[in-house]
Amino acid sequence: QKEKFKIQLDALNLDINHLKTTLRTNNDTLMQKRIALAQIEPLLDVKRAKYERLQSDYDALEADKSGHEDIQDTVILQLNQAYIKRDEMTSNLSLDREKRLHISQDTQRKEKDLREFRRELNEKTEALNSIKMSNMKYETQIDNALNRLSSEYQMTFEYALENIYDASQSDQKDWVLKLRQEINALGNVNLDAPQEYEEVNTRYNFLNTQLTDLTESREKLLNVISELDEVMEVEFVEMFDKINAELQTVFSKLFNGGRAKLILEDPDDILNTGVDIDVQPPGKSVQNIRLFSGGEKSLIAISVLFSIIKARHVPLCIFDEVEAALDQVNVERLANYVKELSDETQFILITHRPGTMAKCDKLYGVTMPAKGVSSLLSVRLDEAIELREAA
C-alpha cells in the first residue's frame, strides 16, 4: 500500500508540474490575446477547458482527501485497538514475549503508516490549495479579459463571439485601431438618450396621429368642396340661364326694343369665369360698352339688376339715385317698370327725380325748417290726389 501511495504522489507531482507548465502556457496565451479581438474566443475556450480539467482534478483531490480521512480514521481506530490489545497482552503474564514483540512491531508499523498517511494528506492538501489558487488566477484573468473587451472595445462576449473572422496580425491591429478611432469619434454616450427617445417617440406618435386626422379631415373637406363646386356650378348655370332669359325682356322694355345677352368668358371654368354683356340698343349697332353714354350705361346696368331681381324673386330692393344719369323719358320708363314689379318686390328708392316720385305709393322727405333741426314728412300720393281733386 505504501508503494501505491508513492505512485499516487508521483502522479500528483506530475500533475502539478503539468499544471505549472499549463499555467505558463496560459500566461503566454493570454499575452497573445492582445494580438486581435477575434482571437479572444478561442483562448477563452482553452481556458475553460483547462478550468474544467482543473476542476475535475480538484474534485478528484477532494475525493482522495475524503478517502484519506477515512483511512486515517480507520488507522486511528486500529491503533487504539492495538493499544488496547497491547495492554491486555501486557497484563496477561501468560503471553509470551515473542507475541508481545510481534504486537509491538505491528503497532509501530501502523504508527509509521499513520504518519505517512498524514504526510501524504498534507501534501495533497497543499496541492489542492495550489490548484484553487490557480483556478482563482485563471478566473481573474478571464474576468480581466472580459472587462478589457467591454472597456476598450465596447463589446460583449456574445457579440465578439458572433463577429470572429480570420485575418493577419497586421490587419487585426489596423482594424482594432480603426474601431477605436470610430468609437472615440462617437463622443460621450448620452445616458438620457433612451428616455429622450421615448419622449420624442411619444411626441412623434402623437403628431403622426394628428397628421393622420388632419389628412383625413383635409380629404373630407376637399370632397365637400368638390361637391359644393359641383352644386355651385349647376346652380350658377341655372341662375345664369334664368337671368339671361329675363335680360332680353327687361332690356327691351327699358330701351323700348333692342337686344341684350350675357356671355361667359370661359364656359369650361364656370366658377372662375368672367361675364361679358352683349347689347344692341334699338337703332344702333353692336359696339363696346365703353362707347355708350353715361345714361345708356346706367340703364344697361339697371337692366341686368332687374333681370337678377326677377330671376331671384327678391322681396326687398333699395335703389339710391340709380336714375340720376337718365333723361326724363328713360326716368319715366324706369319708374313705370318699377311700378310693374312692385306687386312681387317692395322697392325703396332714394331719388330727386319728379318722374320717379310720381310713380311711388308713398313719399318720405326730410326738411330743415330751422338751422340744425331736421323734420321728416310723409305723403301718400293717392290720398294727396284725392284731396286735390276734392278741393
Coordinates of C-alpha atoms in Angstrom, one line a residue:
Q1 CA 0.0 0.0 0.0
K2 CA 2.9 2.4 0.6
E3 CA 4.1 1.8 -2.9
K4 CA 0.6 2.6 -4.1
F5 CA 0.6 6.0 -2.3
K6 CA 4.1 6.7 -3.7
I7 CA 2.8 6.1 -7.2
Q8 CA -0.1 8.4 -6.5
L9 CA 2.2 11.0 -5.1
D10 CA 4.4 10.8 -8.2
A11 CA 1.3 11.2 -10.4
L12 CA 0.2 14.2 -8.3
N13 CA 3.6 15.8 -8.7
L14 CA 3.4 15.2 -12.5
D15 CA 0.0 16.8 -12.5
I16 CA 1.4 19.7 -10.5
N17 CA 4.3 20.1 -12.9
H18 CA 1.9 19.8 -15.8
L19 CA -0.3 22.4 -14.2
K20 CA 2.7 24.7 -13.8
T21 CA 3.6 24.2 -17.4
T22 CA -0.1 24.8 -18.4
L23 CA -0.1 27.9 -16.3
R24 CA 2.9 29.3 -18.1
T25 CA 1.4 28.3 -21.4
N26 CA -1.8 30.1 -20.4
N27 CA 0.1 33.2 -19.4
D28 CA 1.7 33.3 -22.8
T29 CA -1.6 32.6 -24.4
L30 CA -3.2 35.5 -22.5
M31 CA -0.5 37.8 -23.7
Q32 CA -1.2 36.8 -27.2
K33 CA -4.8 37.7 -26.9
R34 CA -3.9 41.3 -27.4
I35 CA -2.9 40.5 -31.0
A36 CA -6.5 40.6 -32.1
L37 CA -10.0 40.9 -30.9
A38 CA -11.2 38.0 -33.0
Q39 CA -8.8 35.5 -31.2
I40 CA -10.3 36.1 -27.7
E41 CA -12.9 33.4 -28.0
P42 CA -10.5 30.5 -28.9
L43 CA -8.3 31.5 -26.0
L44 CA -11.3 31.6 -23.6
D45 CA -12.3 28.2 -24.8
V46 CA -8.9 26.9 -24.0
K47 CA -9.1 28.4 -20.6
R48 CA -12.5 27.0 -20.0
A49 CA -11.3 23.5 -21.0
K50 CA -8.3 23.8 -18.7
Y51 CA -10.5 25.1 -16.0
E52 CA -12.9 22.2 -16.3
R53 CA -9.9 19.8 -16.2
L54 CA -8.5 21.5 -13.1
Q55 CA -12.0 21.4 -11.6
S56 CA -12.1 17.7 -12.3
D57 CA -8.7 17.3 -10.7
Y58 CA -9.9 19.4 -7.8
D59 CA -12.9 17.1 -7.4
A60 CA -10.7 14.1 -7.6
L61 CA -8.4 15.5 -4.9
E62 CA -11.4 16.3 -2.7
A63 CA -12.5 12.6 -3.2
D64 CA -8.9 11.5 -2.3
K65 CA -8.9 13.7 0.7
S66 CA -12.2 12.2 1.9
G67 CA -10.7 8.7 1.3
H68 CA -7.5 9.6 3.2
E69 CA -9.6 10.9 6.1
D70 CA -11.5 7.6 6.1
I71 CA -8.2 5.7 6.1
Q72 CA -6.8 7.9 8.8
D73 CA -9.9 7.2 11.0
T74 CA -9.5 3.5 10.3
V75 CA -5.8 3.6 11.2
I76 CA -6.5 5.5 14.4
L77 CA -9.2 3.1 15.3
Q78 CA -6.9 0.2 14.6
L79 CA -4.2 1.9 16.6
N80 CA -6.5 2.3 19.5
Q81 CA -7.5 -1.3 19.2
A82 CA -3.8 -2.2 19.1
Y83 CA -3.1 -0.2 22.2
I84 CA -5.9 -1.9 24.0
K85 CA -4.8 -5.3 22.8
R86 CA -1.2 -4.4 23.9
D87 CA -2.4 -3.5 27.3
E88 CA -4.4 -6.7 27.5
M89 CA -1.4 -8.7 26.4
T90 CA 0.9 -6.9 28.9
S91 CA -1.5 -7.5 31.7
N92 CA -1.7 -11.1 30.7
L93 CA 1.5 -12.6 32.1
S94 CA 0.8 -15.8 30.2
L95 CA 1.6 -14.1 26.9
D96 CA 5.0 -15.0 25.6
R97 CA 7.5 -12.3 24.7
E98 CA 7.5 -13.2 21.1
K99 CA 3.9 -12.4 20.7
R100 CA 4.3 -9.2 22.6
L101 CA 7.2 -8.3 20.4
H102 CA 5.1 -9.0 17.3
I103 CA 2.3 -6.8 18.6
S104 CA 4.8 -4.1 19.4
Q105 CA 6.2 -4.2 15.9
D106 CA 2.8 -4.3 14.4
T107 CA 1.8 -1.2 16.4
Q108 CA 5.0 0.6 15.4
R109 CA 4.3 -0.2 11.8
K110 CA 0.8 1.1 12.0
E111 CA 2.0 4.3 13.6
K112 CA 4.5 4.7 10.8
D113 CA 1.8 4.1 8.3
L114 CA -0.3 6.7 10.1
R115 CA 2.4 9.3 9.9
E116 CA 2.9 8.5 6.2
F117 CA -0.8 9.0 5.6
R118 CA -0.7 12.3 7.4
R119 CA 2.3 13.5 5.4
E120 CA 0.6 12.5 2.1
L121 CA -2.6 14.2 3.2
N122 CA -0.7 17.4 3.9
E123 CA 1.0 17.3 0.5
K124 CA -2.3 16.7 -1.3
T125 CA -3.9 19.4 0.8
E126 CA -1.2 21.8 -0.3
A127 CA -1.6 20.7 -3.9
L128 CA -5.3 21.2 -3.6
N129 CA -4.8 24.7 -2.3
S130 CA -2.3 25.4 -5.1
I131 CA -5.0 24.3 -7.7
K132 CA -7.5 26.5 -6.0
M133 CA -5.2 29.5 -6.3
S134 CA -4.6 28.6 -10.0
N135 CA -8.3 28.5 -10.6
M136 CA -8.8 31.9 -8.9
K137 CA -5.9 33.3 -11.0
Y138 CA -7.5 31.9 -14.2
E139 CA -10.9 33.3 -13.2
T140 CA -9.3 36.7 -12.6
Q141 CA -7.6 36.6 -16.0
I142 CA -10.9 35.7 -17.7
D143 CA -12.7 38.5 -15.9
N144 CA -9.9 40.9 -16.8
A145 CA -10.1 39.8 -20.4
L146 CA -13.9 40.3 -20.5
N147 CA -13.6 43.7 -18.8
R148 CA -11.0 44.8 -21.3
L149 CA -13.2 43.5 -24.1
S150 CA -16.0 45.7 -22.7
S151 CA -14.0 48.8 -21.8
E152 CA -11.6 49.0 -24.7
Y153 CA -13.7 47.6 -27.5
Q154 CA -17.3 48.3 -26.1
M155 CA -18.3 44.7 -26.9
T156 CA -20.0 41.9 -25.1
F157 CA -18.6 38.4 -25.1
E158 CA -21.6 37.2 -27.2
Y159 CA -21.1 40.0 -29.8
A160 CA -17.3 39.2 -30.1
L161 CA -18.1 35.5 -30.5
E162 CA -20.5 36.3 -33.4
N163 CA -18.1 38.6 -35.2
I164 CA -14.9 36.4 -35.2
Y165 CA -13.1 36.5 -38.5
D166 CA -9.7 35.3 -39.8
A167 CA -7.1 37.9 -40.6
S168 CA -3.4 38.6 -40.3
Q169 CA -2.0 40.2 -37.2
S170 CA -1.3 43.4 -39.0
D171 CA -4.8 43.6 -40.4
Q172 CA -6.2 42.9 -37.0
K173 CA -4.2 45.7 -35.4
D174 CA -5.3 48.1 -38.1
W175 CA -8.9 47.0 -37.7
V176 CA -8.7 47.5 -33.9
L177 CA -7.1 50.9 -34.3
K178 CA -9.9 51.9 -36.8
L179 CA -12.6 50.7 -34.4
R180 CA -11.1 52.7 -31.5
Q181 CA -11.0 55.8 -33.7
E182 CA -14.6 55.3 -34.7
I183 CA -15.6 54.8 -31.0
N184 CA -13.7 57.9 -29.9
A185 CA -15.4 59.9 -32.8
L186 CA -18.8 59.0 -31.4
G187 CA -18.1 61.1 -28.3
N188 CA -19.6 60.7 -24.9
V189 CA -22.6 58.5 -24.5
N190 CA -25.8 60.3 -23.7
L191 CA -27.2 58.3 -20.8
D192 CA -30.6 60.1 -21.1
A193 CA -30.9 59.0 -24.7
P194 CA -33.4 56.1 -24.0
Q195 CA -35.7 58.5 -22.0
E196 CA -35.4 61.2 -24.6
Y197 CA -36.1 58.7 -27.3
E198 CA -39.3 57.6 -25.5
E199 CA -40.4 61.2 -25.1
V200 CA -39.6 62.1 -28.8
N201 CA -41.3 58.8 -29.9
T202 CA -44.4 59.6 -27.9
R203 CA -44.4 63.1 -29.4
Y204 CA -43.9 61.7 -32.8
N205 CA -46.8 59.2 -32.4
F206 CA -49.0 62.0 -31.2
L207 CA -48.1 64.3 -34.1
N208 CA -48.4 61.4 -36.5
T209 CA -51.9 60.7 -35.2
Q210 CA -52.8 64.3 -35.6
L211 CA -51.3 64.3 -39.1
T212 CA -53.4 61.3 -40.0
D213 CA -56.5 63.0 -38.6
L214 CA -55.7 66.3 -40.4
T215 CA -55.1 64.4 -43.6
E216 CA -58.4 62.6 -43.3
S217 CA -60.1 65.9 -42.4
R218 CA -58.5 67.6 -45.4
E219 CA -59.7 64.8 -47.7
K220 CA -63.2 65.2 -46.3
L221 CA -63.0 69.0 -46.8
L222 CA -61.7 68.6 -50.3
N223 CA -64.6 66.2 -51.0
V224 CA -67.1 68.6 -49.5
I225 CA -65.5 71.5 -51.5
S226 CA -65.7 69.4 -54.7
E227 CA -69.3 68.6 -54.0
L228 CA -70.0 72.3 -53.3
D229 CA -68.2 73.3 -56.5
E230 CA -70.4 70.9 -58.5
V231 CA -73.5 72.2 -56.8
M232 CA -72.4 75.8 -57.3
E233 CA -71.6 75.2 -61.0
V234 CA -75.1 73.6 -61.5
E235 CA -76.9 76.4 -59.6
F236 CA -74.7 79.1 -61.3
V237 CA -75.5 77.8 -64.8
E238 CA -79.2 77.5 -63.9
M239 CA -79.3 81.1 -62.5
F240 CA -77.2 82.4 -65.3
D241 CA -79.6 81.0 -67.9
K242 CA -82.6 82.4 -66.0
I243 CA -81.0 85.9 -65.7
N244 CA -80.1 85.7 -69.4
A245 CA -83.7 84.8 -70.3
E246 CA -85.1 87.7 -68.2
L247 CA -82.4 90.2 -69.5
Q248 CA -83.8 90.2 -73.0
T249 CA -87.3 91.0 -71.8
V250 CA -86.2 93.7 -69.3
F251 CA -83.8 95.3 -71.8
S252 CA -86.5 95.5 -74.5
K253 CA -88.9 97.2 -72.1
L254 CA -86.4 99.7 -70.7
F255 CA -84.9 100.5 -74.1
N256 CA -88.1 100.1 -76.0
G257 CA -86.5 97.5 -78.2
G258 CA -83.1 96.2 -78.9
R259 CA -81.4 93.0 -77.6
A260 CA -79.0 92.1 -74.7
K261 CA -77.2 88.9 -73.8
L262 CA -74.8 87.8 -71.0
I263 CA -71.8 85.8 -72.3
L264 CA -69.4 83.6 -70.3
E265 CA -65.7 84.3 -71.0
D266 CA -64.6 80.7 -70.1
P267 CA -67.5 78.2 -70.2
D268 CA -65.1 75.4 -69.3
D269 CA -64.3 77.1 -65.9
I270 CA -67.7 78.1 -64.6
L271 CA -66.6 79.1 -61.1
N272 CA -63.7 81.4 -62.2
T273 CA -65.0 82.7 -65.5
G274 CA -65.8 86.3 -66.2
V275 CA -69.1 87.6 -67.6
D276 CA -69.4 89.9 -70.7
I277 CA -72.6 91.6 -71.8
D278 CA -73.5 91.9 -75.5
V279 CA -76.1 94.7 -76.0
Q280 CA -77.6 96.4 -79.1
P281 CA -79.9 99.3 -78.3
P282 CA -82.6 100.0 -80.9
G283 CA -81.3 101.8 -83.9
K284 CA -77.6 101.2 -83.0
S285 CA -75.0 98.6 -84.0
V286 CA -73.3 96.2 -81.6
Q287 CA -70.3 98.1 -80.0
N288 CA -68.1 98.1 -76.9
I289 CA -70.0 99.1 -73.8
R290 CA -67.4 101.8 -73.1
L291 CA -68.6 103.7 -76.1
F292 CA -72.1 104.1 -74.8
S293 CA -73.2 107.3 -73.0
G294 CA -73.4 107.5 -69.2
G295 CA -77.2 107.2 -69.3
E296 CA -77.1 104.2 -71.5
K297 CA -74.5 102.5 -69.3
S298 CA -76.7 103.2 -66.3
L299 CA -79.8 101.8 -68.0
I300 CA -77.9 98.7 -69.1
A301 CA -76.7 98.1 -65.6
I302 CA -80.3 98.6 -64.3
S303 CA -81.5 96.1 -66.9
V304 CA -79.1 93.5 -65.6
L305 CA -80.1 94.3 -62.0
F306 CA -83.8 93.9 -62.7
S307 CA -83.1 90.6 -64.5
I308 CA -81.4 89.3 -61.4
I309 CA -84.3 90.5 -59.2
K310 CA -86.9 88.8 -61.4
A311 CA -84.8 85.5 -61.6
R312 CA -84.2 85.5 -57.8
H313 CA -87.6 86.9 -56.7
V314 CA -86.1 89.4 -54.2
P315 CA -88.6 90.5 -51.6
L316 CA -87.0 94.0 -51.0
C317 CA -84.8 96.2 -53.1
I318 CA -83.3 99.6 -52.3
F319 CA -82.2 102.0 -55.1
D320 CA -80.0 105.0 -54.3
E321 CA -80.4 107.5 -57.2
V322 CA -79.9 104.9 -59.9
E323 CA -81.7 107.1 -62.4
A324 CA -79.5 110.2 -61.8
A325 CA -77.8 110.0 -65.2
L326 CA -81.0 109.2 -67.2
D327 CA -83.0 111.7 -69.2
Q328 CA -86.7 112.4 -68.4
V329 CA -88.0 109.8 -70.9
N330 CA -85.9 107.0 -69.5
V331 CA -86.7 108.0 -66.0
E332 CA -90.4 107.7 -66.6
R333 CA -89.8 104.3 -68.4
L334 CA -87.8 103.1 -65.4
A335 CA -90.4 104.3 -62.9
N336 CA -93.2 102.5 -64.8
Y337 CA -91.2 99.3 -64.8
V338 CA -90.5 99.6 -61.1
K339 CA -94.3 100.1 -60.6
E340 CA -94.9 97.0 -62.6
L341 CA -92.5 94.9 -60.5
S342 CA -93.8 96.3 -57.1
D343 CA -96.5 93.6 -57.0
E344 CA -93.8 91.0 -56.3
T345 CA -90.9 93.1 -54.8
Q346 CA -91.0 96.0 -52.5
F347 CA -88.9 98.9 -53.6
I348 CA -87.4 101.8 -51.6
L349 CA -86.0 104.5 -53.9
I350 CA -83.8 107.4 -52.9
T351 CA -84.3 110.0 -55.6
H352 CA -84.6 113.6 -56.6
R353 CA -86.3 113.0 -59.9
P354 CA -90.0 114.0 -60.1
G355 CA -90.7 111.3 -62.7
T356 CA -89.7 108.6 -60.2
M357 CA -91.6 110.3 -57.3
A358 CA -94.8 110.4 -59.4
K359 CA -94.9 106.6 -59.6
C360 CA -94.4 106.0 -55.9
D361 CA -97.1 105.0 -53.5
K362 CA -95.7 107.0 -50.6
L363 CA -93.1 109.7 -50.3
Y364 CA -90.8 110.5 -47.4
G365 CA -89.0 113.8 -47.2
V366 CA -86.6 115.5 -44.9
T367 CA -86.8 119.3 -44.4
M368 CA -84.9 121.7 -42.3
P369 CA -87.3 124.4 -41.0
A370 CA -84.6 125.8 -38.7
K371 CA -80.8 125.5 -38.7
G372 CA -79.7 122.3 -37.2
V373 CA -83.3 120.9 -37.0
S374 CA -84.5 118.2 -39.4
S375 CA -88.1 117.3 -39.9
L376 CA -89.5 114.1 -41.5
L377 CA -92.5 114.3 -43.8
S378 CA -94.5 111.5 -45.4
V379 CA -97.2 111.7 -48.1
R380 CA -99.4 109.0 -49.7
L381 CA -99.8 110.1 -53.3
D382 CA -103.3 108.6 -53.8
E383 CA -104.6 110.5 -50.8
A384 CA -102.9 113.7 -51.9
I385 CA -104.5 113.3 -55.4
E386 CA -108.0 112.7 -53.8
L387 CA -107.6 115.8 -51.6
R388 CA -106.5 117.9 -54.6
E389 CA -109.4 116.7 -56.7
A390 CA -111.8 117.3 -53.8
A391 CA -110.5 120.9 -53.5

